[in-house]
Amino acid sequence: LLLLLSVLSLAAAGKLLVVPIDGSHWLSMREVLDGLILDGLSQKGHEIVVVAPEVNLHIKPSKNFITKRYPVPVTEEEMHENLQAFLMETFKEGSFLERFLTVYEAMKRGTEFGYVACEQLLHNKELIRYLEESKFDALFTDPVLPCGAILAEHLSIPSAYLLRGMPCGLDYEATQCPNPLSYVPRIFTDYTDHMSFLQRVTNVMFEFSNLFLCDFLFQPYEKLASEFLQRDVTVLDLLRKSSVWLLRYDYVLDYPRPLMPNIIVVGGVNCAHKKLSQ
């Protein structure tokens, strides 16, 4: 009986580590965390710890969770300038080549801050020591930038992902979901799932551009992860270890796609629950 009670006391409260991505990614994640808190997570003795850079757009301290901040060599002015440039370039129109080069440059600048922040986090020995000693039970993150996946591997804890999708279809590959080029249109094509033979050939060509984007986006993280974990790893290796994928899809807006048992569709989770006026 004493042994049973001791086990129950250990299971009574747990610790959740949250490694968010700033911007709209965090706004969606905060909705989920607020829902957990409304369900009485903190009242039951559970603890939520959010790790975030000191300079950010939306990740602010809250009474609902513990916030651990770490310094980054970026000012708020630089961050806002990069954001405005990213938004302006992302919505430009033009030919495929023009759009591809525009998005390439925008994504390159947009992900630079994420990489710098991740590098500073992993090199912050005091904060990493705190995370190691805290004995977290699980990690919650958005895998678009894989810093959370690196930490989950280092801490040897299960991870849950909340995402809208990943560049170059890495989410399909990591979860082993079918993603046939004959039926799934690639980004920039503007095709539907009903393509002619020539459109399917073009769709294959567009897939090569996605692979190029994937390489430049995640190669720095693979080097950083390998140095931090002290062994060779790829981003795909890290993503495959996730326990649960919460996919912010809604098949009213998105093409239906095959799902694996550990993928849960949670489309609309980031929408405000307000009654619309007439």
mmCIF file of C-alpha atoms in Angstrom:
data_model
loop_
_atom_site.group_PDB
_atom_site.id
_atom_site.type_symbol
_atom_site.label_atom_id
_atom_site.label_comp_id
_atom_site.label_asym_id
_atom_site.label_seq_id
_atom_site.Cartn_x
_atom_site.Cartn_y
_atom_site.Cartn_z
ATOM 1 C CA LEU A 1 0.000 0.000 0.000
ATOM 2 C CA LEU A 2 2.832 2.375 0.860
ATOM 3 C CA LEU A 3 4.497 1.601 -2.461
ATOM 4 C CA LEU A 4 1.238 2.257 -4.333
ATOM 5 C CA LEU A 5 0.727 5.572 -2.539
ATOM 6 C CA SER A 6 4.272 6.660 -3.323
ATOM 7 C CA VAL A 7 3.747 5.902 -7.021
ATOM 8 C CA LEU A 8 0.444 7.795 -7.026
ATOM 9 C CA SER A 9 2.094 10.790 -5.391
ATOM 10 C CA LEU A 10 4.687 10.856 -8.160
ATOM 11 C CA ALA A 11 1.966 10.703 -10.809
ATOM 12 C CA ALA A 12 -0.145 13.380 -9.134
ATOM 13 C CA ALA A 13 1.787 16.273 -10.632
ATOM 14 C CA GLY A 14 3.862 16.595 -13.762
ATOM 15 C CA LYS A 15 6.004 19.161 -15.528
ATOM 16 C CA LEU A 16 5.487 20.331 -19.092
ATOM 17 C CA LEU A 17 8.290 22.169 -20.906
ATOM 18 C CA VAL A 18 7.128 24.481 -23.702
ATOM 19 C CA VAL A 19 9.552 25.639 -26.413
ATOM 20 C CA PRO A 20 7.522 27.981 -28.634
ATOM 21 C CA ILE A 21 8.137 29.807 -31.898
ATOM 22 C CA ASP A 22 7.232 33.476 -31.806
ATOM 23 C CA GLY A 23 4.526 35.151 -33.847
ATOM 24 C CA SER A 24 1.342 33.426 -34.968
ATOM 25 C CA HIS A 25 2.843 30.052 -33.997
ATOM 26 C CA TRP A 26 2.865 31.123 -30.350
ATOM 27 C CA LEU A 27 -0.666 32.571 -30.509
ATOM 28 C CA SER A 28 -1.968 29.136 -31.517
ATOM 29 C CA MET A 29 0.099 27.384 -28.877
ATOM 30 C CA ARG A 30 -1.076 29.791 -26.185
ATOM 31 C CA GLU A 31 -4.688 28.852 -26.989
ATOM 32 C CA VAL A 32 -3.845 25.233 -26.236
ATOM 33 C CA LEU A 33 -2.032 26.105 -23.002
ATOM 34 C CA ASP A 34 -4.901 28.335 -21.875
ATOM 35 C CA GLY A 35 -7.256 25.428 -22.530
ATOM 36 C CA LEU A 36 -5.124 23.123 -20.399
ATOM 37 C CA ILE A 37 -5.114 25.660 -17.596
ATOM 38 C CA LEU A 38 -8.896 26.114 -17.815
ATOM 39 C CA ASP A 39 -9.180 22.349 -17.455
ATOM 40 C CA GLY A 40 -7.457 22.690 -14.089
ATOM 41 C CA LEU A 41 -3.963 21.556 -15.032
ATOM 42 C CA SER A 42 -2.198 23.992 -12.698
ATOM 43 C CA GLN A 43 -4.743 23.434 -9.915
ATOM 44 C CA LYS A 44 -3.879 19.740 -9.907
ATOM 45 C CA GLY A 45 -0.269 20.585 -9.138
ATOM 46 C CA HIS A 46 1.066 20.358 -12.657
ATOM 47 C CA GLU A 47 3.634 22.908 -13.778
ATOM 48 C CA ILE A 48 4.110 24.572 -17.173
ATOM 49 C CA VAL A 49 7.462 26.183 -17.988
ATOM 50 C CA VAL A 50 7.814 28.288 -21.146
ATOM 51 C CA VAL A 51 11.332 28.984 -22.438
ATOM 52 C CA ALA A 52 11.606 32.109 -24.607
ATOM 53 C CA PRO A 53 14.176 34.693 -25.773
ATOM 54 C CA GLU A 54 14.149 38.052 -23.999
ATOM 55 C CA VAL A 55 13.414 39.829 -27.291
ATOM 56 C CA ASN A 56 10.182 38.561 -28.854
ATOM 57 C CA LEU A 57 6.852 39.702 -30.288
ATOM 58 C CA HIS A 58 4.170 37.929 -28.279
ATOM 59 C CA ILE A 59 5.659 35.581 -25.669
ATOM 60 C CA LYS A 60 4.969 37.542 -22.514
ATOM 61 C CA PRO A 61 5.006 36.441 -18.853
ATOM 62 C CA SER A 62 1.743 35.042 -17.506
ATOM 63 C CA LYS A 63 0.400 34.001 -14.123
ATOM 64 C CA ASN A 64 -0.663 30.727 -15.729
ATOM 65 C CA PHE A 65 2.842 29.458 -16.382
ATOM 66 C CA ILE A 66 6.485 30.003 -15.451
ATOM 67 C CA THR A 67 8.514 31.897 -18.048
ATOM 68 C CA LYS A 68 12.254 31.358 -18.353
ATOM 69 C CA ARG A 69 13.959 33.954 -20.551
ATOM 70 C CA TYR A 70 17.431 33.960 -22.038
ATOM 71 C CA PRO A 71 19.385 36.788 -23.733
ATOM 72 C CA VAL A 72 19.795 37.045 -27.504
ATOM 73 C CA PRO A 73 22.055 39.380 -29.529
ATOM 74 C CA VAL A 74 19.114 41.000 -31.338
ATOM 75 C CA THR A 75 17.257 44.238 -30.600
ATOM 76 C CA GLU A 76 13.503 44.756 -30.816
ATOM 77 C CA GLU A 77 14.022 47.237 -33.668
ATOM 78 C CA GLU A 78 15.939 44.673 -35.729
ATOM 79 C CA MET A 79 13.310 42.037 -35.073
ATOM 80 C CA HIS A 80 10.427 44.297 -36.175
ATOM 81 C CA GLU A 81 12.326 45.428 -39.295
ATOM 82 C CA ASN A 82 12.914 41.795 -40.302
ATOM 83 C CA LEU A 83 9.259 40.971 -39.703
ATOM 84 C CA GLN A 84 8.024 43.838 -41.870
ATOM 85 C CA ALA A 85 10.427 42.901 -44.663
ATOM 86 C CA PHE A 86 9.312 39.268 -44.444
ATOM 87 C CA LEU A 87 5.627 40.182 -44.680
ATOM 88 C CA MET A 88 6.140 42.574 -47.593
ATOM 89 C CA GLU A 89 8.134 40.065 -49.627
ATOM 90 C CA THR A 90 5.952 37.049 -48.844
ATOM 91 C CA PHE A 91 2.851 38.581 -50.453
ATOM 92 C CA LYS A 92 4.512 39.793 -53.636
ATOM 93 C CA GLU A 93 3.162 38.383 -56.902
ATOM 94 C CA GLY A 94 5.057 37.326 -60.014
ATOM 95 C CA SER A 95 6.321 34.339 -61.963
ATOM 96 C CA PHE A 96 7.311 31.093 -60.271
ATOM 97 C CA LEU A 97 11.018 32.003 -60.330
ATOM 98 C CA GLU A 98 10.327 35.473 -58.912
ATOM 99 C CA ARG A 99 8.083 34.081 -56.188
ATOM 100 C CA PHE A 100 10.555 31.321 -55.362
ATOM 101 C CA LEU A 101 13.504 33.715 -55.006
ATOM 102 C CA THR A 102 11.373 36.154 -53.015
ATOM 103 C CA VAL A 103 10.202 33.484 -50.583
ATOM 104 C CA TYR A 104 13.752 32.098 -50.381
ATOM 105 C CA GLU A 105 15.139 35.458 -49.259
ATOM 106 C CA ALA A 106 12.189 36.113 -46.940
ATOM 107 C CA MET A 107 12.453 32.714 -45.270
ATOM 108 C CA LYS A 108 16.208 33.053 -44.968
ATOM 109 C CA ARG A 109 15.874 36.323 -43.052
ATOM 110 C CA GLY A 110 12.832 35.102 -41.147
ATOM 111 C CA THR A 111 14.578 31.988 -39.853
ATOM 112 C CA GLU A 112 17.865 33.686 -38.967
ATOM 113 C CA PHE A 113 16.468 35.047 -35.708
ATOM 114 C CA GLY A 114 15.041 31.627 -34.829
ATOM 115 C CA TYR A 115 18.402 29.999 -35.377
ATOM 116 C CA VAL A 116 20.274 32.641 -33.350
ATOM 117 C CA ALA A 117 17.747 32.247 -30.512
ATOM 118 C CA CYS A 118 18.108 28.449 -30.560
ATOM 119 C CA GLU A 119 21.896 28.711 -30.556
ATOM 120 C CA GLN A 120 21.808 31.055 -27.562
ATOM 121 C CA LEU A 121 19.418 28.745 -25.713
ATOM 122 C CA LEU A 122 21.503 25.615 -26.232
ATOM 123 C CA HIS A 123 24.715 27.435 -25.276
ATOM 124 C CA ASN A 124 23.159 28.886 -22.108
ATOM 125 C CA LYS A 125 24.714 26.443 -19.636
ATOM 126 C CA GLU A 126 22.832 27.797 -16.612
ATOM 127 C CA LEU A 127 19.432 27.455 -18.281
ATOM 128 C CA ILE A 128 20.234 24.027 -19.726
ATOM 129 C CA ARG A 129 21.309 22.864 -16.266
ATOM 130 C CA TYR A 130 17.991 24.102 -14.855
ATOM 131 C CA LEU A 131 16.064 22.194 -17.542
ATOM 132 C CA GLU A 132 18.066 19.029 -16.856
ATOM 133 C CA GLU A 133 17.499 19.239 -13.109
ATOM 134 C CA SER A 134 13.777 20.029 -13.427
ATOM 135 C CA LYS A 135 12.977 16.497 -14.639
ATOM 136 C CA PHE A 136 10.251 17.435 -17.105
ATOM 137 C CA ASP A 137 7.746 14.778 -18.133
ATOM 138 C CA ALA A 138 7.061 16.039 -21.668
ATOM 139 C CA LEU A 139 7.889 18.814 -24.125
ATOM 140 C CA PHE A 140 5.439 20.835 -26.232
ATOM 141 C CA THR A 141 6.714 22.695 -29.295
ATOM 142 C CA ASP A 142 6.161 23.745 -32.902
ATOM 143 C CA PRO A 143 8.635 21.756 -35.024
ATOM 144 C CA VAL A 144 8.843 24.267 -37.895
ATOM 145 C CA LEU A 145 12.080 25.332 -36.214
ATOM 146 C CA PRO A 146 13.480 22.210 -34.507
ATOM 147 C CA CYS A 147 14.985 23.717 -31.356
ATOM 148 C CA GLY A 148 12.346 22.033 -29.189
ATOM 149 C CA ALA A 149 13.016 18.695 -30.881
ATOM 150 C CA ILE A 150 16.724 19.055 -30.059
ATOM 151 C CA LEU A 151 15.934 19.739 -26.398
ATOM 152 C CA ALA A 152 13.498 16.811 -26.176
ATOM 153 C CA GLU A 153 16.230 14.502 -27.448
ATOM 154 C CA HIS A 154 18.762 15.936 -24.994
ATOM 155 C CA LEU A 155 16.393 15.628 -22.032
ATOM 156 C CA SER A 156 15.130 12.181 -23.172
ATOM 157 C CA ILE A 157 11.468 13.118 -22.782
ATOM 158 C CA PRO A 158 8.462 12.550 -25.071
ATOM 159 C CA SER A 159 7.353 15.461 -27.229
ATOM 160 C CA ALA A 160 4.071 16.748 -28.645
ATOM 161 C CA TYR A 161 4.042 18.954 -31.745
ATOM 162 C CA LEU A 162 1.525 21.634 -32.720
ATOM 163 C CA LEU A 163 1.927 22.702 -36.346
ATOM 164 C CA ARG A 164 0.235 23.938 -39.505
ATOM 165 C CA GLY A 165 2.710 22.209 -41.784
ATOM 166 C CA MET A 166 6.429 22.061 -42.486
ATOM 167 C CA PRO A 167 8.645 23.183 -45.364
ATOM 168 C CA CYS A 168 9.318 20.595 -48.091
ATOM 169 C CA GLY A 169 6.896 18.078 -46.590
ATOM 170 C CA LEU A 170 9.118 17.011 -43.703
ATOM 171 C CA ASP A 171 6.010 16.332 -41.604
ATOM 172 C CA TYR A 172 4.867 13.772 -44.178
ATOM 173 C CA GLU A 173 8.265 12.084 -44.206
ATOM 174 C CA ALA A 174 8.723 12.110 -40.429
ATOM 175 C CA THR A 175 5.292 10.537 -39.859
ATOM 176 C CA GLN A 176 5.570 8.222 -42.911
ATOM 177 C CA CYS A 177 2.387 9.633 -44.424
ATOM 178 C CA PRO A 178 1.868 9.062 -48.166
ATOM 179 C CA ASN A 179 2.447 12.229 -50.177
ATOM 180 C CA PRO A 180 2.140 11.208 -53.847
ATOM 181 C CA LEU A 181 3.234 13.765 -56.427
ATOM 182 C CA SER A 182 0.455 12.633 -58.765
ATOM 183 C CA TYR A 183 -2.259 13.847 -56.403
ATOM 184 C CA VAL A 184 -0.816 16.306 -53.863
ATOM 185 C CA PRO A 185 -0.053 19.738 -55.423
ATOM 186 C CA ARG A 186 3.197 21.340 -54.277
ATOM 187 C CA ILE A 187 3.580 24.905 -53.073
ATOM 188 C CA PHE A 188 3.583 27.663 -55.765
ATOM 189 C CA THR A 189 1.832 25.447 -58.354
ATOM 190 C CA ASP A 190 -1.750 26.629 -57.700
ATOM 191 C CA TYR A 191 -2.898 23.180 -58.894
ATOM 192 C CA THR A 192 -5.679 21.065 -57.416
ATOM 193 C CA ASP A 193 -5.630 17.325 -56.765
ATOM 194 C CA HIS A 194 -6.999 16.839 -60.323
ATOM 195 C CA MET A 195 -3.958 17.397 -62.550
ATOM 196 C CA SER A 196 -3.261 16.646 -66.182
ATOM 197 C CA PHE A 197 -0.180 14.644 -67.145
ATOM 198 C CA LEU A 198 1.834 17.792 -67.903
ATOM 199 C CA GLN A 199 0.755 19.358 -64.620
ATOM 200 C CA ARG A 200 1.923 16.259 -62.777
ATOM 201 C CA VAL A 201 5.302 16.514 -64.516
ATOM 202 C CA THR A 202 5.488 20.180 -63.468
ATOM 203 C CA ASN A 203 4.508 19.180 -59.932
ATOM 204 C CA VAL A 204 7.517 16.842 -59.806
ATOM 205 C CA MET A 205 9.794 19.694 -60.896
ATOM 206 C CA PHE A 206 8.403 21.920 -58.156
ATOM 207 C CA GLU A 207 9.243 19.209 -55.628
ATOM 208 C CA PHE A 208 12.949 19.687 -56.401
ATOM 209 C CA SER A 209 12.680 23.357 -55.401
ATOM 210 C CA ASN A 210 11.150 22.290 -52.077
ATOM 211 C CA LEU A 211 14.124 20.021 -51.423
ATOM 212 C CA PHE A 212 16.438 22.970 -52.035
ATOM 213 C CA LEU A 213 14.488 25.105 -49.557
ATOM 214 C CA CYS A 214 14.592 22.289 -47.014
ATOM 215 C CA ASP A 215 18.354 21.969 -47.286
ATOM 216 C CA PHE A 216 19.154 25.603 -46.598
ATOM 217 C CA LEU A 217 16.547 25.886 -43.822
ATOM 218 C CA PHE A 218 17.526 22.887 -41.726
ATOM 219 C CA GLN A 219 21.206 22.257 -42.445
ATOM 220 C CA PRO A 220 22.354 24.804 -39.815
ATOM 221 C CA TYR A 221 20.115 23.114 -37.227
ATOM 222 C CA GLU A 222 21.575 19.710 -38.043
ATOM 223 C CA LYS A 223 25.077 21.037 -37.407
ATOM 224 C CA LEU A 224 23.943 22.754 -34.193
ATOM 225 C CA ALA A 225 22.109 19.638 -32.977
ATOM 226 C CA SER A 226 25.063 17.370 -33.754
ATOM 227 C CA GLU A 227 27.429 19.630 -31.801
ATOM 228 C CA PHE A 228 25.032 19.937 -28.856
ATOM 229 C CA LEU A 229 24.092 16.246 -28.662
ATOM 230 C CA GLN A 230 27.695 15.207 -29.475
ATOM 231 C CA ARG A 231 26.674 12.794 -32.223
ATOM 232 C CA ASP A 232 25.588 13.072 -35.835
ATOM 233 C CA VAL A 233 21.841 13.600 -36.187
ATOM 234 C CA THR A 234 19.519 14.930 -38.851
ATOM 235 C CA VAL A 235 16.398 17.020 -38.370
ATOM 236 C CA LEU A 236 14.388 14.103 -39.718
ATOM 237 C CA ASP A 237 15.872 11.821 -37.028
ATOM 238 C CA LEU A 238 14.675 14.248 -34.360
ATOM 239 C CA LEU A 239 11.199 14.757 -35.820
ATOM 240 C CA ARG A 240 10.537 11.026 -36.062
ATOM 241 C CA LYS A 241 10.768 10.740 -32.269
ATOM 242 C CA SER A 242 7.680 12.859 -31.589
ATOM 243 C CA SER A 243 4.890 11.072 -29.712
ATOM 244 C CA VAL A 244 1.943 13.185 -30.893
ATOM 245 C CA TRP A 245 1.403 15.517 -33.856
ATOM 246 C CA LEU A 246 -1.403 18.066 -33.379
ATOM 247 C CA LEU A 247 -2.098 19.219 -36.932
ATOM 248 C CA ARG A 248 -3.834 22.596 -37.311
ATOM 249 C CA TYR A 249 -5.706 21.441 -40.407
ATOM 250 C CA ASP A 250 -9.300 21.952 -41.403
ATOM 251 C CA TYR A 251 -10.509 19.943 -44.380
ATOM 252 C CA VAL A 252 -12.979 22.669 -45.261
ATOM 253 C CA LEU A 253 -9.916 24.692 -46.313
ATOM 254 C CA ASP A 254 -7.250 22.021 -46.886
ATOM 255 C CA TYR A 255 -6.929 18.966 -49.103
ATOM 256 C CA PRO A 256 -7.756 15.704 -47.308
ATOM 257 C CA ARG A 257 -4.622 13.709 -46.598
ATOM 258 C CA PRO A 258 -3.728 10.360 -45.021
ATOM 259 C CA LEU A 259 -3.102 10.476 -41.287
ATOM 260 C CA MET A 260 -1.150 8.220 -38.965
ATOM 261 C CA PRO A 261 -2.532 7.108 -35.560
ATOM 262 C CA ASN A 262 -0.406 9.668 -33.673
ATOM 263 C CA ILE A 263 -1.670 12.603 -35.803
ATOM 264 C CA ILE A 264 -4.689 14.495 -34.467
ATOM 265 C CA VAL A 265 -6.413 17.179 -36.540
ATOM 266 C CA VAL A 266 -7.125 20.278 -34.428
ATOM 267 C CA GLY A 267 -8.079 22.850 -37.065
ATOM 268 C CA GLY A 268 -9.536 26.059 -35.673
ATOM 269 C CA VAL A 269 -7.797 25.744 -32.308
ATOM 270 C CA ASN A 270 -6.355 29.239 -32.765
ATOM 271 C CA CYS A 271 -9.677 30.916 -33.604
ATOM 272 C CA ALA A 272 -11.269 33.205 -31.020
ATOM 273 C CA HIS A 273 -14.402 31.654 -29.555
ATOM 274 C CA LYS A 274 -16.659 34.658 -30.042
ATOM 275 C CA LYS A 275 -20.201 34.865 -31.328
ATOM 276 C CA LEU A 276 -20.248 36.548 -34.727
ATOM 277 C CA SER A 277 -22.464 39.550 -35.306
ATOM 278 C CA GLN A 278 -25.133 39.394 -38.000
#
